[in-house]
PDB file of C-alpha atoms in Angstrom:
ATOM      1  CA  UNK A   1       0.000   0.000   0.000  1.00 51.00           C
ATOM      2  CA  UNK A   2       1.227   3.483  -0.788  1.00 51.00           C
ATOM      3  CA  UNK A   3       1.709   6.000   1.986  1.00 51.00           C
ATOM      4  CA  UNK A   4      -1.254   8.409   1.975  1.00 55.00           C
ATOM      5  CA  UNK A   5      -2.428  11.156   4.286  1.00 62.00           C
ATOM      6  CA  UNK A   6      -2.388  10.438   8.007  1.00 69.00           C
ATOM      7  CA  UNK A   7      -5.497   8.824   9.434  1.00 70.00           C
ATOM      8  CA  UNK A   8      -6.329   7.967  13.022  1.00 70.00           C
ATOM      9  CA  UNK A   9      -9.289   5.578  12.953  1.00 69.00           C
ATOM     10  CA  UNK A  10      -9.507   5.639  16.764  1.00 69.00           C
ATOM     11  CA  UNK A  11     -10.310   9.346  16.736  1.00 75.00           C
ATOM     12  CA  UNK A  12     -12.567  11.785  14.975  1.00 83.00           C
ATOM     13  CA  UNK A  13     -11.486  10.600  11.523  1.00 86.00           C
ATOM     14  CA  UNK A  14     -12.828   7.117  12.247  1.00 86.00           C
ATOM     15  CA  UNK A  15     -16.096   8.619  13.412  1.00 90.00           C
ATOM     16  CA  UNK A  16     -16.223  10.814  10.281  1.00 92.00           C
ATOM     17  CA  UNK A  17     -15.616   7.769   8.067  1.00 93.00           C
ATOM     18  CA  UNK A  18     -18.377   5.848   9.871  1.00 93.00           C
ATOM     19  CA  UNK A  19     -20.848   8.727   9.494  1.00 93.00           C
ATOM     20  CA  UNK A  20     -19.979   9.221   5.828  1.00 94.00           C
ATOM     21  CA  UNK A  21     -20.542   5.551   5.016  1.00 94.00           C
ATOM     22  CA  UNK A  22     -23.696   5.599   7.161  1.00 92.00           C
ATOM     23  CA  UNK A  23     -25.059   8.526   5.153  1.00 91.00           C
ATOM     24  CA  UNK A  24     -24.419   6.678   1.877  1.00 92.00           C
ATOM     25  CA  UNK A  25     -26.072   3.468   3.046  1.00 90.00           C
ATOM     26  CA  UNK A  26     -29.679   4.299   2.237  1.00 84.00           C
ATOM     27  CA  UNK A  27     -28.688   5.774  -1.129  1.00 83.00           C
ATOM     28  CA  UNK A  28     -27.191   2.460  -2.240  1.00 79.00           C
ATOM     29  CA  UNK A  29     -30.335   1.315  -4.039  1.00 73.00           C
ATOM     30  CA  UNK A  30     -29.192  -1.208  -6.595  1.00 69.00           C
ATOM     31  CA  UNK A  31     -26.148  -2.218  -4.573  1.00 78.00           C
ATOM     32  CA  UNK A  32     -23.243  -0.535  -2.852  1.00 83.00           C
ATOM     33  CA  UNK A  33     -21.413  -0.101  -6.135  1.00 84.00           C
ATOM     34  CA  UNK A  34     -23.682   2.847  -7.019  1.00 85.00           C
ATOM     35  CA  UNK A  35     -22.135   4.931  -4.223  1.00 89.00           C
ATOM     36  CA  UNK A  36     -18.558   4.033  -5.200  1.00 90.00           C
ATOM     37  CA  UNK A  37     -17.991   7.416  -6.916  1.00 91.00           C
ATOM     38  CA  UNK A  38     -18.815   9.273  -3.707  1.00 92.00           C
ATOM     39  CA  UNK A  39     -16.690   6.915  -1.617  1.00 93.00           C
ATOM     40  CA  UNK A  40     -13.861   7.553  -4.108  1.00 93.00           C
ATOM     41  CA  UNK A  41     -14.358  11.302  -3.796  1.00 93.00           C
ATOM     42  CA  UNK A  42     -14.233  11.087  -0.011  1.00 94.00           C
ATOM     43  CA  UNK A  43     -11.403   8.557   0.527  1.00 93.00           C
ATOM     44  CA  UNK A  44      -9.153   9.416  -2.424  1.00 92.00           C
ATOM     45  CA  UNK A  45      -9.729  13.024  -3.397  1.00 91.00           C
ATOM     46  CA  UNK A  46     -10.759  14.725  -0.133  1.00 93.00           C
ATOM     47  CA  UNK A  47      -9.038  12.722   2.607  1.00 91.00           C
ATOM     48  CA  UNK A  48      -6.235  11.247   0.436  1.00 91.00           C
ATOM     49  CA  UNK A  49      -6.207   8.082   2.537  1.00 90.00           C
ATOM     50  CA  UNK A  50      -5.946   5.881  -0.564  1.00 91.00           C
ATOM     51  CA  UNK A  51      -4.540   6.366  -4.046  1.00 90.00           C
ATOM     52  CA  UNK A  52      -6.586   5.965  -7.222  1.00 90.00           C
ATOM     53  CA  UNK A  53      -4.812   2.652  -7.878  1.00 89.00           C
ATOM     54  CA  UNK A  54      -5.574   1.324  -4.387  1.00 91.00           C
ATOM     55  CA  UNK A  55      -9.231   2.266  -4.681  1.00 92.00           C
ATOM     56  CA  UNK A  56      -9.505   0.625  -8.105  1.00 90.00           C
ATOM     57  CA  UNK A  57      -7.720  -2.479  -6.811  1.00 90.00           C
ATOM     58  CA  UNK A  58     -10.224  -2.803  -3.961  1.00 90.00           C
ATOM     59  CA  UNK A  59     -13.154  -2.644  -6.395  1.00 89.00           C
ATOM     60  CA  UNK A  60     -11.507  -5.087  -8.824  1.00 88.00           C
ATOM     61  CA  UNK A  61     -10.687  -7.550  -6.036  1.00 88.00           C
ATOM     62  CA  UNK A  62     -14.248  -7.420  -4.720  1.00 86.00           C
ATOM     63  CA  UNK A  63     -15.786  -7.823  -8.173  1.00 83.00           C
ATOM     64  CA  UNK A  64     -13.793 -10.956  -9.022  1.00 86.00           C
ATOM     65  CA  UNK A  65     -14.464 -12.511  -5.614  1.00 83.00           C
ATOM     66  CA  UNK A  66     -17.554 -14.612  -5.015  1.00 82.00           C
ATOM     67  CA  UNK A  67     -20.131 -13.128  -2.730  1.00 78.00           C
ATOM     68  CA  UNK A  68     -22.204  -9.990  -2.520  1.00 81.00           C
ATOM     69  CA  UNK A  69     -21.548  -6.822  -4.482  1.00 79.00           C
ATOM     70  CA  UNK A  70     -20.925  -5.118  -1.139  1.00 88.00           C
ATOM     71  CA  UNK A  71     -17.547  -6.835  -0.716  1.00 91.00           C
ATOM     72  CA  UNK A  72     -15.536  -3.791  -1.783  1.00 92.00           C
ATOM     73  CA  UNK A  73     -16.736  -1.818   1.271  1.00 94.00           C
ATOM     74  CA  UNK A  74     -14.868  -3.902   3.886  1.00 94.00           C
ATOM     75  CA  UNK A  75     -11.867  -4.150   1.519  1.00 94.00           C
ATOM     76  CA  UNK A  76     -11.672  -0.338   1.434  1.00 94.00           C
ATOM     77  CA  UNK A  77     -12.117  -0.253   5.217  1.00 94.00           C
ATOM     78  CA  UNK A  78      -9.303  -2.785   5.584  1.00 94.00           C
ATOM     79  CA  UNK A  79      -6.996  -0.652   3.451  1.00 92.00           C
ATOM     80  CA  UNK A  80      -7.801   2.502   5.432  1.00 92.00           C
ATOM     81  CA  UNK A  81      -7.358   0.589   8.704  1.00 91.00           C
ATOM     82  CA  UNK A  82      -3.907  -0.643   7.689  1.00 90.00           C
ATOM     83  CA  UNK A  83      -3.009   2.924   6.676  1.00 88.00           C
ATOM     84  CA  UNK A  84      -4.205   4.080  10.100  1.00 86.00           C
ATOM     85  CA  UNK A  85      -2.037   1.488  11.867  1.00 86.00           C
ATOM     86  CA  UNK A  86       0.995   2.717   9.953  1.00 85.00           C
ATOM     87  CA  UNK A  87       0.166   6.317  10.893  1.00 83.00           C
ATOM     88  CA  UNK A  88      -0.005   5.358  14.565  1.00 82.00           C
ATOM     89  CA  UNK A  89       3.183   3.294  14.350  1.00 85.00           C
ATOM     90  CA  UNK A  90       1.413  -0.014  14.970  1.00 82.00           C
ATOM     91  CA  UNK A  91       3.298  -1.937  12.296  1.00 82.00           C
ATOM     92  CA  UNK A  92       3.066  -5.217  14.253  1.00 87.00           C
ATOM     93  CA  UNK A  93      -0.732  -5.088  14.445  1.00 84.00           C
ATOM     94  CA  UNK A  94      -1.705  -3.678  11.061  1.00 88.00           C
ATOM     95  CA  UNK A  95      -4.093  -6.594  10.608  1.00 90.00           C
ATOM     96  CA  UNK A  96      -6.012  -5.610  13.753  1.00 91.00           C
ATOM     97  CA  UNK A  97      -6.637  -2.080  12.508  1.00 90.00           C
ATOM     98  CA  UNK A  98      -7.462  -3.557   9.096  1.00 91.00           C
ATOM     99  CA  UNK A  99     -10.189  -5.681  10.690  1.00 94.00           C
ATOM    100  CA  UNK A 100     -11.421  -2.659  12.655  1.00 93.00           C
ATOM    101  CA  UNK A 101     -11.586  -0.537   9.477  1.00 93.00           C
ATOM    102  CA  UNK A 102     -13.352  -3.299   7.557  1.00 95.00           C
ATOM    103  CA  UNK A 103     -15.968  -3.768  10.287  1.00 95.00           C
ATOM    104  CA  UNK A 104     -16.404  -0.011  10.703  1.00 95.00           C
ATOM    105  CA  UNK A 105     -17.195   0.483   7.001  1.00 95.00           C
ATOM    106  CA  UNK A 106     -19.287  -2.666   6.675  1.00 95.00           C
ATOM    107  CA  UNK A 107     -21.440  -1.916   9.729  1.00 96.00           C
ATOM    108  CA  UNK A 108     -21.952   1.664   8.592  1.00 95.00           C
ATOM    109  CA  UNK A 109     -23.133   0.435   5.200  1.00 94.00           C
ATOM    110  CA  UNK A 110     -25.488  -2.353   6.334  1.00 93.00           C
ATOM    111  CA  UNK A 111     -26.836  -1.036   9.645  1.00 93.00           C
ATOM    112  CA  UNK A 112     -29.312   1.598   8.353  1.00 92.00           C
ATOM    113  CA  UNK A 113     -30.852  -0.610   5.667  1.00 87.00           C
ATOM    114  CA  UNK A 114     -31.064  -3.540   8.084  1.00 90.00           C
ATOM    115  CA  UNK A 115     -32.814  -1.427  10.731  1.00 93.00           C
ATOM    116  CA  UNK A 116     -35.164   0.014   8.110  1.00 90.00           C
ATOM    117  CA  UNK A 117     -35.986  -3.440   6.747  1.00 89.00           C
ATOM    118  CA  UNK A 118     -36.576  -4.847  10.222  1.00 94.00           C
ATOM    119  CA  UNK A 119     -38.794  -1.912  11.180  1.00 95.00           C
ATOM    120  CA  UNK A 120     -40.807  -2.057   7.961  1.00 91.00           C
ATOM    121  CA  UNK A 121     -41.276  -5.812   8.325  1.00 91.00           C
ATOM    122  CA  UNK A 122     -42.449  -5.456  11.923  1.00 95.00           C
ATOM    123  CA  UNK A 123     -44.838  -2.657  10.962  1.00 94.00           C
ATOM    124  CA  UNK A 124     -46.232  -4.649   8.026  1.00 90.00           C
ATOM    125  CA  UNK A 125     -46.720  -7.697  10.239  1.00 91.00           C
ATOM    126  CA  UNK A 126     -48.567  -5.674  12.901  1.00 94.00           C
ATOM    127  CA  UNK A 127     -50.810  -4.089  10.270  1.00 93.00           C
ATOM    128  CA  UNK A 128     -51.152  -7.101   7.953  1.00 91.00           C
ATOM    129  CA  UNK A 129     -54.969  -7.054   8.251  1.00 93.00           C
ATOM    130  CA  UNK A 130     -55.355  -3.467   7.040  1.00 94.00           C
ATOM    131  CA  UNK A 131     -56.675  -3.071   3.519  1.00 94.00           C
ATOM    132  CA  UNK A 132     -53.804  -0.812   2.439  1.00 91.00           C
ATOM    133  CA  UNK A 133     -51.141  -3.309   3.546  1.00 90.00           C
ATOM    134  CA  UNK A 134     -52.998  -6.212   1.939  1.00 90.00           C
ATOM    135  CA  UNK A 135     -53.418  -4.247  -1.297  1.00 92.00           C
ATOM    136  CA  UNK A 136     -49.732  -3.309  -1.309  1.00 88.00           C
ATOM    137  CA  UNK A 137     -48.650  -6.927  -0.832  1.00 84.00           C
ATOM    138  CA  UNK A 138     -51.065  -8.168  -3.499  1.00 87.00           C
ATOM    139  CA  UNK A 139     -49.845  -5.449  -5.845  1.00 89.00           C
ATOM    140  CA  UNK A 140     -46.232  -6.507  -5.366  1.00 84.00           C
ATOM    141  CA  UNK A 141     -46.947 -10.156  -6.119  1.00 80.00           C
ATOM    142  CA  UNK A 142     -47.068  -9.761  -9.930  1.00 84.00           C
ATOM    143  CA  UNK A 143     -43.941  -7.585  -9.832  1.00 83.00           C
ATOM    144  CA  UNK A 144     -41.979 -10.180  -7.869  1.00 77.00           C
ATOM    145  CA  UNK A 145     -43.332 -12.993 -10.025  1.00 76.00           C
ATOM    146  CA  UNK A 146     -42.317 -11.112 -13.176  1.00 79.00           C
ATOM    147  CA  UNK A 147     -38.823 -10.488 -11.828  1.00 75.00           C
ATOM    148  CA  UNK A 148     -38.377 -14.153 -10.927  1.00 70.00           C
ATOM    149  CA  UNK A 149     -39.591 -15.289 -14.354  1.00 73.00           C
ATOM    150  CA  UNK A 150     -37.362 -12.786 -16.161  1.00 75.00           C
ATOM    151  CA  UNK A 151     -34.361 -13.890 -14.084  1.00 70.00           C
ATOM    152  CA  UNK A 152     -35.055 -17.546 -14.893  1.00 69.00           C
ATOM    153  CA  UNK A 153     -35.372 -16.651 -18.577  1.00 72.00           C
ATOM    154  CA  UNK A 154     -32.122 -14.667 -18.592  1.00 69.00           C
ATOM    155  CA  UNK A 155     -30.278 -17.481 -16.839  1.00 66.00           C
ATOM    156  CA  UNK A 156     -31.553 -20.038 -19.350  1.00 68.00           C
ATOM    157  CA  UNK A 157     -31.723 -17.919 -22.526  1.00 68.00           C
ATOM    158  CA  UNK A 158     -28.363 -19.128 -23.792  1.00 69.00           C
ATOM    159  CA  UNK A 159     -29.607 -22.728 -23.732  1.00 69.00           C
ATOM    160  CA  UNK A 160     -31.469 -23.963 -26.765  1.00 69.00           C
ATOM    161  CA  UNK A 161     -34.332 -26.406 -26.231  1.00 68.00           C
ATOM    162  CA  UNK A 162     -32.638 -29.591 -27.433  1.00 72.00           C
ATOM    163  CA  UNK A 163     -29.508 -29.198 -25.290  1.00 70.00           C
ATOM    164  CA  UNK A 164     -30.993 -27.436 -22.274  1.00 73.00           C
ATOM    165  CA  UNK A 165     -34.321 -29.187 -21.844  1.00 79.00           C
ATOM    166  CA  UNK A 166     -33.393 -30.462 -18.351  1.00 80.00           C
ATOM    167  CA  UNK A 167     -32.591 -26.952 -17.104  1.00 77.00           C
ATOM    168  CA  UNK A 168     -35.788 -25.532 -18.629  1.00 77.00           C
ATOM    169  CA  UNK A 169     -37.783 -28.357 -17.045  1.00 83.00           C
ATOM    170  CA  UNK A 170     -36.150 -27.846 -13.639  1.00 82.00           C
ATOM    171  CA  UNK A 171     -36.713 -24.069 -13.767  1.00 77.00           C
ATOM    172  CA  UNK A 172     -40.351 -24.509 -14.741  1.00 80.00           C
ATOM    173  CA  UNK A 173     -40.893 -27.162 -12.060  1.00 84.00           C
ATOM    174  CA  UNK A 174     -39.371 -25.007  -9.319  1.00 79.00           C
ATOM    175  CA  UNK A 175     -41.347 -21.940 -10.433  1.00 76.00           C
ATOM    176  CA  UNK A 176     -44.636 -23.879 -10.447  1.00 82.00           C
ATOM    177  CA  UNK A 177     -43.895 -25.506  -7.084  1.00 83.00           C
ATOM    178  CA  UNK A 178     -43.148 -22.162  -5.437  1.00 76.00           C
ATOM    179  CA  UNK A 179     -46.137 -20.509  -7.092  1.00 76.00           C
ATOM    180  CA  UNK A 180     -48.744 -23.204  -6.410  1.00 84.00           C
ATOM    181  CA  UNK A 181     -47.629 -24.420  -2.963  1.00 84.00           C
ATOM    182  CA  UNK A 182     -46.360 -22.926   0.251  1.00 76.00           C
ATOM    183  CA  UNK A 183     -42.988 -24.670  -0.108  1.00 73.00           C
ATOM    184  CA  UNK A 184     -40.166 -22.176   0.371  1.00 70.00           C
ATOM    185  CA  UNK A 185     -37.705 -21.810  -2.496  1.00 62.00           C
ATOM    186  CA  UNK A 186     -34.728 -22.601  -0.246  1.00 66.00           C
ATOM    187  CA  UNK A 187     -36.187 -26.017   0.571  1.00 69.00           C
ATOM    188  CA  UNK A 188     -36.135 -27.099  -3.076  1.00 59.00           C
TER     189      UNK A 188
END
């Protein structure tokens, strides 16, 4: 890692990083990658904690890794944490500050949306008998069904019928089972 501007994650800069990531969390509709330009502006251009190459490496590493699209957030936090350890002279425990930075950024990014989702789910469950909630849920059903069907189509579109008949049959069978029964998709 290149030497960037000094950062002390234990102090006000850590709190500022947490609050910045927290403020971006609810704007990350479509995945965390949509707020990457603002994270770049903050970490690279304003604070100069990372270089352009380091930021791009974190995104590239996260994109080639299996797992959620959010993976680049803790990678960036790790890099800033290691930079912080070097600033504080903690060269023997860089990994510890890396873990702290990764958790700081990850928690800031997932906490608001998780709390909002939990609250909305609890509210919807308490008010599930109201007409407006029932209408909303019934209105979403065709949208969700359409998204599932379009995803299945996109995943199978490259297969022609003669070669991919087993996959088409499996996809159709799973879709019908989920649609017509109360069996959860994860149990299939």
